[in-house]
PDB file of C-alpha atoms in Angstrom:
ATOM      1  CA  MET J   1       0.000   0.000   0.000  1.00 68.00           C
ATOM      2  CA  GLN J   2       1.213   3.505  -0.803  1.00 74.00           C
ATOM      3  CA  LEU J   3       0.298   6.772   0.867  1.00 73.00           C
ATOM      4  CA  PHE J   4       1.122  10.010  -0.917  1.00 81.00           C
ATOM      5  CA  VAL J   5       1.283  13.614   0.207  1.00 82.00           C
ATOM      6  CA  ASN J   6       1.749  16.252  -2.468  1.00 90.00           C
ATOM      7  CA  ASP J   7       2.996  19.735  -1.606  1.00 90.00           C
ATOM      8  CA  LEU J   8       4.261  18.495   1.753  1.00 89.00           C
ATOM      9  CA  THR J   9       6.494  21.535   2.105  1.00 93.00           C
ATOM     10  CA  VAL J  10       8.705  24.001   0.242  1.00 96.00           C
ATOM     11  CA  MET J  11      12.437  23.953   0.919  1.00 97.00           C
ATOM     12  CA  ASP J  12      14.006  27.423   0.654  1.00 98.00           C
ATOM     13  CA  PHE J  13      17.783  27.094   0.622  1.00 98.00           C
ATOM     14  CA  SER J  14      20.941  27.921  -1.300  1.00 98.00           C
ATOM     15  CA  TYR J  15      23.639  25.684  -2.687  1.00 98.00           C
ATOM     16  CA  LEU J  16      27.158  25.992  -4.062  1.00 98.00           C
ATOM     17  CA  CYS J  17      27.472  25.184  -7.755  1.00 98.00           C
ATOM     18  CA  PRO J  18      30.765  24.758  -9.658  1.00 98.00           C
ATOM     19  CA  LYS J  19      29.346  26.643 -12.648  1.00 98.00           C
ATOM     20  CA  ARG J  20      26.896  29.167 -11.178  1.00 98.00           C
ATOM     21  CA  GLY J  21      28.386  29.960  -7.771  1.00 98.00           C
ATOM     22  CA  MET J  22      25.910  30.476  -4.933  1.00 98.00           C
ATOM     23  CA  VAL J  23      22.362  29.682  -6.036  1.00 98.00           C
ATOM     24  CA  GLY J  24      19.136  30.369  -4.163  1.00 98.00           C
ATOM     25  CA  GLU J  25      16.437  27.727  -4.599  1.00 98.00           C
ATOM     26  CA  SER J  26      12.869  26.816  -3.674  1.00 98.00           C
ATOM     27  CA  TRP J  27      11.878  23.190  -4.217  1.00 98.00           C
ATOM     28  CA  ILE J  28       8.466  21.704  -3.572  1.00 97.00           C
ATOM     29  CA  VAL J  29       8.478  18.301  -1.858  1.00 95.00           C
ATOM     30  CA  ASP J  30       6.060  15.442  -2.585  1.00 93.00           C
ATOM     31  CA  VAL J  31       6.396  12.143  -0.678  1.00 85.00           C
ATOM     32  CA  ILE J  32       5.159   8.569  -1.065  1.00 84.00           C
ATOM     33  CA  LEU J  33       5.236   6.113   1.849  1.00 78.00           C
ATOM     34  CA  THR J  34       5.135   2.387   1.099  1.00 77.00           C
ATOM     35  CA  GLY J  35       4.136  -0.090   3.796  1.00 64.00           C
ATOM     36  CA  GLU J  36       1.549  -2.230   5.526  1.00 59.00           C
ATOM     37  CA  LEU J  37      -1.557  -0.949   7.267  1.00 60.00           C
ATOM     38  CA  ASN J  38      -1.149  -0.339  10.986  1.00 60.00           C
ATOM     39  CA  GLU J  39      -3.634  -1.035  13.793  1.00 53.00           C
ATOM     40  CA  GLU J  40      -5.566   2.051  12.688  1.00 53.00           C
ATOM     41  CA  SER J  41      -5.894   0.644   9.152  1.00 47.00           C
ATOM     42  CA  MET J  42      -3.537   3.324   7.883  1.00 49.00           C
ATOM     43  CA  VAL J  43      -0.027   3.374   6.489  1.00 49.00           C
ATOM     44  CA  GLN J  44       0.376   6.531   8.552  1.00 57.00           C
ATOM     45  CA  ASP J  45      -1.873   9.307   9.793  1.00 53.00           C
ATOM     46  CA  PHE J  46      -1.728  12.274   7.405  1.00 50.00           C
ATOM     47  CA  GLY J  47      -1.364  14.688  10.298  1.00 62.00           C
ATOM     48  CA  ILE J  48       1.681  12.830  11.586  1.00 66.00           C
ATOM     49  CA  VAL J  49       3.225  12.580   8.111  1.00 68.00           C
ATOM     50  CA  LYS J  50       2.851  16.278   7.465  1.00 69.00           C
ATOM     51  CA  LYS J  51       4.107  17.306  10.892  1.00 77.00           C
ATOM     52  CA  ASP J  52       7.020  14.904  11.380  1.00 80.00           C
ATOM     53  CA  LEU J  53       8.405  14.746   7.848  1.00 83.00           C
ATOM     54  CA  LYS J  54       8.139  18.499   7.371  1.00 87.00           C
ATOM     55  CA  ARG J  55       9.961  19.038  10.673  1.00 89.00           C
ATOM     56  CA  LEU J  56      12.813  16.775   9.564  1.00 88.00           C
ATOM     57  CA  ILE J  57      13.096  18.370   6.129  1.00 89.00           C
ATOM     58  CA  ASP J  58      13.148  21.806   7.730  1.00 89.00           C
ATOM     59  CA  GLU J  59      15.831  20.626  10.147  1.00 92.00           C
ATOM     60  CA  TYR J  60      18.151  19.092   7.572  1.00 92.00           C
ATOM     61  CA  VAL J  61      17.752  21.234   4.420  1.00 95.00           C
ATOM     62  CA  ASP J  62      15.454  24.233   4.732  1.00 96.00           C
ATOM     63  CA  HIS J  63      17.233  27.606   5.135  1.00 97.00           C
ATOM     64  CA  LYS J  64      20.661  25.982   4.902  1.00 98.00           C
ATOM     65  CA  LEU J  65      23.554  26.215   2.457  1.00 98.00           C
ATOM     66  CA  LEU J  66      24.009  22.890   0.669  1.00 98.00           C
ATOM     67  CA  VAL J  67      27.631  22.033  -0.035  1.00 98.00           C
ATOM     68  CA  PRO J  68      28.734  19.275  -2.474  1.00 98.00           C
ATOM     69  CA  ALA J  69      31.472  17.948  -0.210  1.00 97.00           C
ATOM     70  CA  GLU J  70      33.006  15.658  -2.866  1.00 97.00           C
ATOM     71  CA  TYR J  71      33.569  18.452  -5.381  1.00 98.00           C
ATOM     72  CA  ALA J  72      37.305  18.898  -5.919  1.00 98.00           C
ATOM     73  CA  GLY J  73      37.080  22.654  -5.387  1.00 98.00           C
ATOM     74  CA  ALA J  74      35.388  22.395  -1.992  1.00 98.00           C
ATOM     75  CA  THR J  75      37.299  22.506   1.296  1.00 98.00           C
ATOM     76  CA  VAL J  76      35.612  22.108   4.681  1.00 98.00           C
ATOM     77  CA  ILE J  77      37.443  23.041   7.896  1.00 97.00           C
ATOM     78  CA  HIS J  78      35.916  22.385  11.316  1.00 96.00           C
ATOM     79  CA  ASP J  79      36.839  24.755  14.122  1.00 93.00           C
ATOM     80  CA  ASP J  80      35.554  22.838  17.139  1.00 90.00           C
ATOM     81  CA  VAL J  81      36.978  25.335  19.604  1.00 91.00           C
ATOM     82  CA  ASN J  82      34.848  28.185  18.287  1.00 90.00           C
ATOM     83  CA  GLN J  83      32.038  25.921  17.070  1.00 93.00           C
ATOM     84  CA  GLN J  84      32.427  27.188  13.530  1.00 97.00           C
ATOM     85  CA  VAL J  85      32.770  25.551  10.127  1.00 98.00           C
ATOM     86  CA  GLU J  86      34.681  27.248   7.334  1.00 98.00           C
ATOM     87  CA  VAL J  87      33.857  26.386   3.745  1.00 98.00           C
ATOM     88  CA  ARG J  88      36.065  27.394   0.819  1.00 98.00           C
ATOM     89  CA  PHE J  89      34.634  26.872  -2.638  1.00 98.00           C
ATOM     90  CA  THR J  90      36.350  27.495  -5.982  1.00 98.00           C
ATOM     91  CA  CYS J  91      34.083  27.661  -9.023  1.00 98.00           C
ATOM     92  CA  GLU J  92      35.169  26.308 -12.390  1.00 98.00           C
ATOM     93  CA  ASP J  93      35.857  29.857 -13.621  1.00 98.00           C
ATOM     94  CA  GLY J  94      38.089  30.623 -10.619  1.00 98.00           C
ATOM     95  CA  ARG J  95      35.603  32.604  -8.509  1.00 98.00           C
ATOM     96  CA  GLU J  96      36.026  32.013  -4.780  1.00 98.00           C
ATOM     97  CA  ILE J  97      33.234  31.810  -2.220  1.00 98.00           C
ATOM     98  CA  MET J  98      34.110  31.390   1.454  1.00 98.00           C
ATOM     99  CA  LEU J  99      31.987  31.190   4.570  1.00 98.00           C
ATOM    100  CA  ARG J 100      32.487  30.843   8.301  1.00 98.00           C
ATOM    101  CA  CYS J 101      29.286  29.864  10.109  1.00 98.00           C
ATOM    102  CA  PRO J 102      27.853  27.562  12.779  1.00 98.00           C
ATOM    103  CA  ALA J 103      27.588  23.953  11.614  1.00 97.00           C
ATOM    104  CA  GLU J 104      23.787  24.166  11.585  1.00 97.00           C
ATOM    105  CA  ALA J 105      23.955  26.620   8.688  1.00 98.00           C
ATOM    106  CA  TYR J 106      25.159  23.902   6.279  1.00 98.00           C
ATOM    107  CA  ALA J 107      24.092  20.586   4.825  1.00 97.00           C
ATOM    108  CA  PHE J 108      26.978  18.529   3.412  1.00 97.00           C
ATOM    109  CA  LEU J 109      26.117  16.179   0.566  1.00 96.00           C
ATOM    110  CA  TYR J 110      28.303  13.228  -0.429  1.00 93.00           C
ATOM    111  CA  SER J 111      28.252  14.341  -4.050  1.00 96.00           C
ATOM    112  CA  ASP J 112      30.288  16.521  -6.392  1.00 97.00           C
ATOM    113  CA  VAL J 113      27.229  18.520  -7.425  1.00 97.00           C
ATOM    114  CA  VAL J 114      23.920  19.487  -5.836  1.00 98.00           C
ATOM    115  CA  THR J 115      20.988  18.158  -7.858  1.00 98.00           C
ATOM    116  CA  MET J 116      17.442  17.080  -7.063  1.00 97.00           C
ATOM    117  CA  GLU J 117      18.692  13.506  -7.209  1.00 96.00           C
ATOM    118  CA  SER J 118      21.568  14.022  -4.764  1.00 96.00           C
ATOM    119  CA  VAL J 119      19.341  15.977  -2.361  1.00 97.00           C
ATOM    120  CA  SER J 120      16.674  13.241  -2.570  1.00 94.00           C
ATOM    121  CA  VAL J 121      19.277  10.627  -1.641  1.00 93.00           C
ATOM    122  CA  TYR J 122      20.463  12.762   1.278  1.00 94.00           C
ATOM    123  CA  LEU J 123      16.936  13.345   2.556  1.00 93.00           C
ATOM    124  CA  LYS J 124      15.885   9.727   2.117  1.00 88.00           C
ATOM    125  CA  GLU J 125      18.791   8.579   4.285  1.00 88.00           C
ATOM    126  CA  VAL J 126      17.784  11.069   6.972  1.00 85.00           C
ATOM    127  CA  LEU J 127      14.065  10.318   6.884  1.00 83.00           C
ATOM    128  CA  ALA J 128      14.436   6.528   6.681  1.00 79.00           C
ATOM    129  CA  THR J 129      15.724   6.366  10.261  1.00 79.00           C
ATOM    130  CA  HIS J 130      12.579   8.112  11.548  1.00 72.00           C
ATOM    131  CA  LEU J 131       9.907   6.012   9.831  1.00 69.00           C
ATOM    132  CA  PRO J 132       7.487   3.791  11.790  1.00 66.00           C
ATOM    133  CA  GLU J 133       8.021   0.009  11.633  1.00 62.00           C
ATOM    134  CA  ASN J 134       5.175  -0.636   9.204  1.00 61.00           C
ATOM    135  CA  VAL J 135       6.644   1.727   6.582  1.00 67.00           C
ATOM    136  CA  ASP J 136       9.119  -0.049   4.285  1.00 68.00           C
ATOM    137  CA  ASN J 137      10.148   2.766   1.974  1.00 77.00           C
ATOM    138  CA  ILE J 138       9.863   6.472   1.317  1.00 80.00           C
ATOM    139  CA  THR J 139      10.057   8.117  -2.097  1.00 86.00           C
ATOM    140  CA  LEU J 140      10.633  11.846  -2.460  1.00 91.00           C
ATOM    141  CA  LYS J 141       9.825  13.894  -5.507  1.00 94.00           C
ATOM    142  CA  LEU J 142      11.436  17.316  -5.625  1.00 97.00           C
ATOM    143  CA  ARG J 143      10.198  19.853  -8.149  1.00 97.00           C
ATOM    144  CA  THR J 144      10.209  23.550  -8.868  1.00 98.00           C
ATOM    145  CA  GLU J 145       7.203  25.792  -9.147  1.00 98.00           C
ATOM    146  CA  VAL J 146       6.035  26.188 -12.737  1.00 97.00           C
ATOM    147  CA  ILE J 147       6.615  29.864 -13.532  1.00 97.00           C
ATOM    148  CA  ALA J 148       5.671  31.029 -17.012  1.00 96.00           C
ATOM    149  CA  SER J 149       7.053  34.542 -16.517  1.00 96.00           C
ATOM    150  CA  PRO J 150      10.643  35.677 -15.731  1.00 96.00           C
ATOM    151  CA  PHE J 151      12.111  34.770 -12.331  1.00 98.00           C
ATOM    152  CA  TYR J 152      15.417  34.925 -10.487  1.00 98.00           C
ATOM    153  CA  HIS J 153      17.428  33.038  -7.863  1.00 98.00           C
ATOM    154  CA  TYR J 154      18.671  35.040  -4.893  1.00 98.00           C
ATOM    155  CA  THR J 155      20.521  34.374  -1.644  1.00 98.00           C
ATOM    156  CA  HIS J 156      20.518  36.519   1.501  1.00 98.00           C
ATOM    157  CA  GLY J 157      20.657  36.484   5.301  1.00 98.00           C
ATOM    158  CA  LEU J 158      18.496  38.277   7.857  1.00 97.00           C
ATOM    159  CA  LYS J 159      20.537  38.831  10.997  1.00 96.00           C
ATOM    160  CA  LYS J 160      17.581  40.279  12.948  1.00 95.00           C
ATOM    161  CA  HIS J 161      15.387  37.219  12.399  1.00 94.00           C
ATOM    162  CA  ASP J 162      14.766  34.985  15.414  1.00 91.00           C
ATOM    163  CA  GLY J 163      14.620  31.816  13.308  1.00 94.00           C
ATOM    164  CA  ASN J 164      16.692  30.195  10.578  1.00 96.00           C
ATOM    165  CA  CYS J 165      16.362  33.137   8.179  1.00 97.00           C
ATOM    166  CA  GLN J 166      19.283  34.671  10.086  1.00 98.00           C
ATOM    167  CA  ARG J 167      21.655  32.260   8.347  1.00 98.00           C
ATOM    168  CA  ILE J 168      23.797  34.308   6.002  1.00 98.00           C
ATOM    169  CA  ALA J 169      23.419  32.052   2.959  1.00 98.00           C
ATOM    170  CA  HIS J 170      19.908  30.788   2.312  1.00 98.00           C
ATOM    171  CA  GLY J 171      17.797  31.671  -0.660  1.00 98.00           C
ATOM    172  CA  HIS J 172      14.817  31.425  -2.925  1.00 98.00           C
ATOM    173  CA  ARG J 173      13.703  30.909  -6.517  1.00 98.00           C
ATOM    174  CA  SER J 174      11.245  33.731  -7.062  1.00 98.00           C
ATOM    175  CA  ARG J 175       9.020  35.214  -9.707  1.00 97.00           C
ATOM    176  CA  ILE J 176       8.752  38.962 -10.098  1.00 97.00           C
ATOM    177  CA  ASP J 177       5.704  40.852 -11.359  1.00 98.00           C
ATOM    178  CA  ILE J 178       6.101  44.409 -12.615  1.00 98.00           C
ATOM    179  CA  TYR J 179       2.988  46.378 -13.568  1.00 98.00           C
ATOM    180  CA  LEU J 180       3.293  49.635 -15.488  1.00 98.00           C
ATOM    181  CA  ASP J 181       0.068  51.644 -15.662  1.00 98.00           C
ATOM    182  CA  GLY J 182      -1.824  48.544 -14.594  1.00 97.00           C
ATOM    183  CA  LYS J 183      -0.389  46.248 -17.273  1.00 98.00           C
ATOM    184  CA  ILE J 184       2.154  43.501 -16.754  1.00 97.00           C
ATOM    185  CA  SER J 185       5.555  44.295 -18.275  1.00 98.00           C
ATOM    186  CA  GLU J 186       7.480  41.189 -19.256  1.00 96.00           C
ATOM    187  CA  GLN J 187      10.272  43.403 -20.556  1.00 97.00           C
ATOM    188  CA  GLU J 188      10.890  44.870 -17.091  1.00 98.00           C
ATOM    189  CA  GLN J 189      10.415  41.504 -15.420  1.00 98.00           C
ATOM    190  CA  ALA J 190      13.058  40.072 -17.747  1.00 98.00           C
ATOM    191  CA  TYR J 191      15.378  42.946 -16.837  1.00 98.00           C
ATOM    192  CA  TRP J 192      15.159  42.068 -13.127  1.00 98.00           C
ATOM    193  CA  ALA J 193      15.422  38.338 -13.794  1.00 98.00           C
ATOM    194  CA  ASN J 194      18.682  39.025 -15.609  1.00 98.00           C
ATOM    195  CA  ARG J 195      19.982  41.582 -13.077  1.00 98.00           C
ATOM    196  CA  TRP J 196      19.304  39.259 -10.149  1.00 98.00           C
ATOM    197  CA  ASP J 197      20.300  36.010 -11.820  1.00 97.00           C
ATOM    198  CA  ASP J 198      22.021  33.984  -9.046  1.00 98.00           C
ATOM    199  CA  ILE J 199      22.511  37.138  -6.990  1.00 98.00           C
ATOM    200  CA  TYR J 200      23.559  37.611  -3.379  1.00 98.00           C
ATOM    201  CA  ILE J 201      21.603  40.492  -1.830  1.00 98.00           C
ATOM    202  CA  ALA J 202      23.561  42.087   1.013  1.00 98.00           C
ATOM    203  CA  THR J 203      23.093  44.973   3.437  1.00 98.00           C
ATOM    204  CA  THR J 204      25.634  47.793   3.599  1.00 98.00           C
ATOM    205  CA  GLU J 205      25.879  47.736   7.401  1.00 97.00           C
ATOM    206  CA  ASP J 206      27.026  44.097   7.278  1.00 98.00           C
ATOM    207  CA  GLU J 207      30.080  44.834   5.135  1.00 98.00           C
ATOM    208  CA  ILE J 208      33.450  44.485   6.860  1.00 98.00           C
ATOM    209  CA  ALA J 209      36.974  45.206   5.689  1.00 98.00           C
ATOM    210  CA  TYR J 210      38.815  42.315   4.067  1.00 98.00           C
ATOM    211  CA  GLU J 211      41.574  42.509   6.655  1.00 97.00           C
ATOM    212  CA  ASP J 212      39.018  42.219   9.483  1.00 98.00           C
ATOM    213  CA  ARG J 213      37.656  38.886   8.296  1.00 97.00           C
ATOM    214  CA  LYS J 214      37.777  35.792  10.501  1.00 97.00           C
ATOM    215  CA  ILE J 215      37.765  33.507   7.472  1.00 98.00           C
ATOM    216  CA  THR J 216      41.265  32.062   7.300  1.00 96.00           C
ATOM    217  CA  GLY J 217      41.249  31.583   3.527  1.00 96.00           C
ATOM    218  CA  SER J 218      42.409  34.351   1.212  1.00 96.00           C
ATOM    219  CA  VAL J 219      41.915  35.449  -2.387  1.00 97.00           C
ATOM    220  CA  ALA J 220      44.385  36.798  -4.922  1.00 95.00           C
ATOM    221  CA  SER J 221      42.453  40.022  -5.627  1.00 97.00           C
ATOM    222  CA  PRO J 222      40.673  41.206  -2.454  1.00 98.00           C
ATOM    223  CA  SER J 223      39.401  44.349  -4.207  1.00 98.00           C
ATOM    224  CA  ASP J 224      37.153  42.116  -6.337  1.00 98.00           C
ATOM    225  CA  TYR J 225      35.379  40.702  -3.267  1.00 98.00           C
ATOM    226  CA  PHE J 226      32.954  41.791  -0.595  1.00 98.00           C
ATOM    227  CA  SER J 227      33.225  40.578   2.988  1.00 98.00           C
ATOM    228  CA  PHE J 228      30.033  40.506   5.049  1.00 98.00           C
ATOM    229  CA  ALA J 229      29.633  39.438   8.668  1.00 98.00           C
ATOM    230  CA  TYR J 230      27.288  39.659  11.623  1.00 98.00           C
ATOM    231  CA  GLU J 231      26.534  38.111  14.991  1.00 97.00           C
ATOM    232  CA  SER J 232      23.023  36.811  15.598  1.00 97.00           C
ATOM    233  CA  SER J 233      21.293  34.532  18.061  1.00 96.00           C
ATOM    234  CA  GLN J 234      22.600  31.366  16.337  1.00 97.00           C
ATOM    235  CA  GLY J 235      26.204  32.582  16.315  1.00 97.00           C
ATOM    236  CA  TYR J 236      28.728  34.303  14.070  1.00 98.00           C
ATOM    237  CA  PHE J 237      28.231  34.376  10.292  1.00 98.00           C
ATOM    238  CA  GLU J 238      30.719  35.560   7.695  1.00 98.00           C
ATOM    239  CA  LEU J 239      30.801  35.471   3.895  1.00 98.00           C
ATOM    240  CA  LEU J 240      33.411  36.336   1.273  1.00 98.00           C
ATOM    241  CA  ILE J 241      31.913  36.568  -2.233  1.00 98.00           C
ATOM    242  CA  PRO J 242      32.752  38.220  -5.591  1.00 98.00           C
ATOM    243  CA  LYS J 243      31.395  41.744  -5.941  1.00 98.00           C
ATOM    244  CA  ALA J 244      30.087  40.829  -9.383  1.00 98.00           C
ATOM    245  CA  ASP J 245      27.704  38.355  -7.746  1.00 98.00           C
ATOM    246  CA  CYS J 246      26.187  40.896  -5.329  1.00 98.00           C
ATOM    247  CA  GLU J 247      23.595  43.610  -5.079  1.00 98.00           C
ATOM    248  CA  VAL J 248      24.202  45.687  -1.972  1.00 98.00           C
ATOM    249  CA  ILE J 249      21.271  47.639  -0.549  1.00 98.00           C
ATOM    250  CA  THR J 250      20.995  50.057   2.375  1.00 98.00           C
ATOM    251  CA  THR J 251      18.159  48.216   4.157  1.00 97.00           C
ATOM    252  CA  ASP J 252      17.590  44.704   5.397  1.00 97.00           C
ATOM    253  CA  SER J 253      16.835  42.176   2.666  1.00 98.00           C
ATOM    254  CA  THR J 254      13.399  41.086   3.851  1.00 98.00           C
ATOM    255  CA  VAL J 255      10.946  40.630   0.998  1.00 98.00           C
ATOM    256  CA  GLU J 256       9.149  43.780   2.159  1.00 97.00           C
ATOM    257  CA  CYS J 257      12.348  45.804   1.845  1.00 98.00           C
ATOM    258  CA  LEU J 258      13.190  44.160  -1.464  1.00 98.00           C
ATOM    259  CA  ALA J 259       9.777  45.068  -2.884  1.00 98.00           C
ATOM    260  CA  GLN J 260      10.348  48.695  -1.892  1.00 98.00           C
ATOM    261  CA  TYR J 261      13.876  48.652  -3.325  1.00 98.00           C
ATOM    262  CA  LEU J 262      12.601  47.196  -6.594  1.00 98.00           C
ATOM    263  CA  LEU J 263       9.963  49.918  -6.803  1.00 98.00           C
ATOM    264  CA  VAL J 264      12.483  52.722  -6.245  1.00 98.00           C
ATOM    265  CA  GLU J 265      14.884  51.275  -8.810  1.00 98.00           C
ATOM    266  CA  GLN J 266      12.083  50.607 -11.269  1.00 98.00           C
ATOM    267  CA  LYS J 267      10.903  54.211 -11.039  1.00 97.00           C
ATOM    268  CA  LYS J 268      14.370  55.266 -12.165  1.00 97.00           C
ATOM    269  CA  ARG J 269      13.876  53.161 -15.274  1.00 97.00           C
ATOM    270  CA  THR J 270      10.250  54.130 -15.962  1.00 97.00           C
ATOM    271  CA  PRO J 271       9.661  57.479 -14.223  1.00 97.00           C
ATOM    272  CA  ASN J 272       6.604  58.393 -16.269  1.00 97.00           C
ATOM    273  CA  ASN J 273       4.607  55.255 -15.498  1.00 97.00           C
ATOM    274  CA  HIS J 274       2.527  54.285 -12.484  1.00 98.00           C
ATOM    275  CA  CYS J 275       4.294  51.232 -11.089  1.00 98.00           C
ATOM    276  CA  GLN J 276       3.375  48.261  -8.938  1.00 98.00           C
ATOM    277  CA  VAL J 277       5.865  45.615  -7.843  1.00 98.00           C
ATOM    278  CA  VAL J 278       4.919  42.152  -6.624  1.00 98.00           C
ATOM    279  CA  ALA J 279       8.058  40.521  -5.200  1.00 98.00           C
ATOM    280  CA  TYR J 280       7.969  36.852  -4.282  1.00 97.00           C
ATOM    281  CA  GLU J 281       9.986  35.046  -1.632  1.00 98.00           C
ATOM    282  CA  GLY J 282      10.001  31.515  -2.949  1.00 97.00           C
ATOM    283  CA  VAL J 283       6.622  29.878  -3.609  1.00 97.00           C
ATOM    284  CA  GLY J 284       3.290  31.534  -2.947  1.00 95.00           C
ATOM    285  CA  LYS J 285       4.382  34.326  -0.626  1.00 97.00           C
ATOM    286  CA  GLY J 286       5.862  37.779  -0.907  1.00 97.00           C
ATOM    287  CA  ALA J 287       5.170  41.494  -0.720  1.00 98.00           C
ATOM    288  CA  MET J 288       3.652  44.104  -2.997  1.00 98.00           C
ATOM    289  CA  VAL J 289       4.048  47.862  -3.208  1.00 98.00           C
ATOM    290  CA  SER J 290       3.069  50.612  -5.624  1.00 97.00           C
ATOM    291  CA  ASP J 291       3.793  54.298  -6.124  1.00 94.00           C
TER     292      ASP J 291
END
């Protein structure tokens, strides 16, 4: 007997890619449980499935940075004294990305690339140890939201957040709707999808000098990189990333602030049009603002 739950949850996370660098993602999770009926004549109670499996997925993947630990350009250094993990990642084109964060901010995959398949294998191994005795197997289907209009991938961190959003490298795959004089503008949406393609959105007050970094790794051309760092309730977070991969704003990078930033920037491009921006944060949620 098989029990299925579609749209169990949405995983919002980022991952390190040899070709693209740091990529923000939002994947929808469907699950199938295979097993015998229990004493309640069920494979498993839907309420339990949704609660327990979602909790585990949130714990092991959601709002984390996924690192392909077997990629040749990835180095992981554990600092047990300070309870920090440093990750150094060299992309195929030579770009360097380095982080120093609490261990809980990462998920390390035994793979040389992060794909839906490698993440499914990772999650299945985690979830299999928490299944009831009557369940023999679990199948996970990971998929992206179908978006017919332009969209972008972005990564950020929210140091003021009480939960896991404070992690400096988690992200989203998000659509963007731009209305000019009440009509959708695919041209402007495409502009933002291109401008924020695999972008890291940072806050100016989080920038630190290169020489003040705690990351022990170094780069050949420091002037080509930004260093960002902050202390939050989960610990110390630091990131070194190419300037070309960043958009630095003066506010926090909550979706509300991003919607306002998009509106201000859009008005510079189309000053003579009434403008409305609908900014998404992953799947099915976001903020909207108009002039």
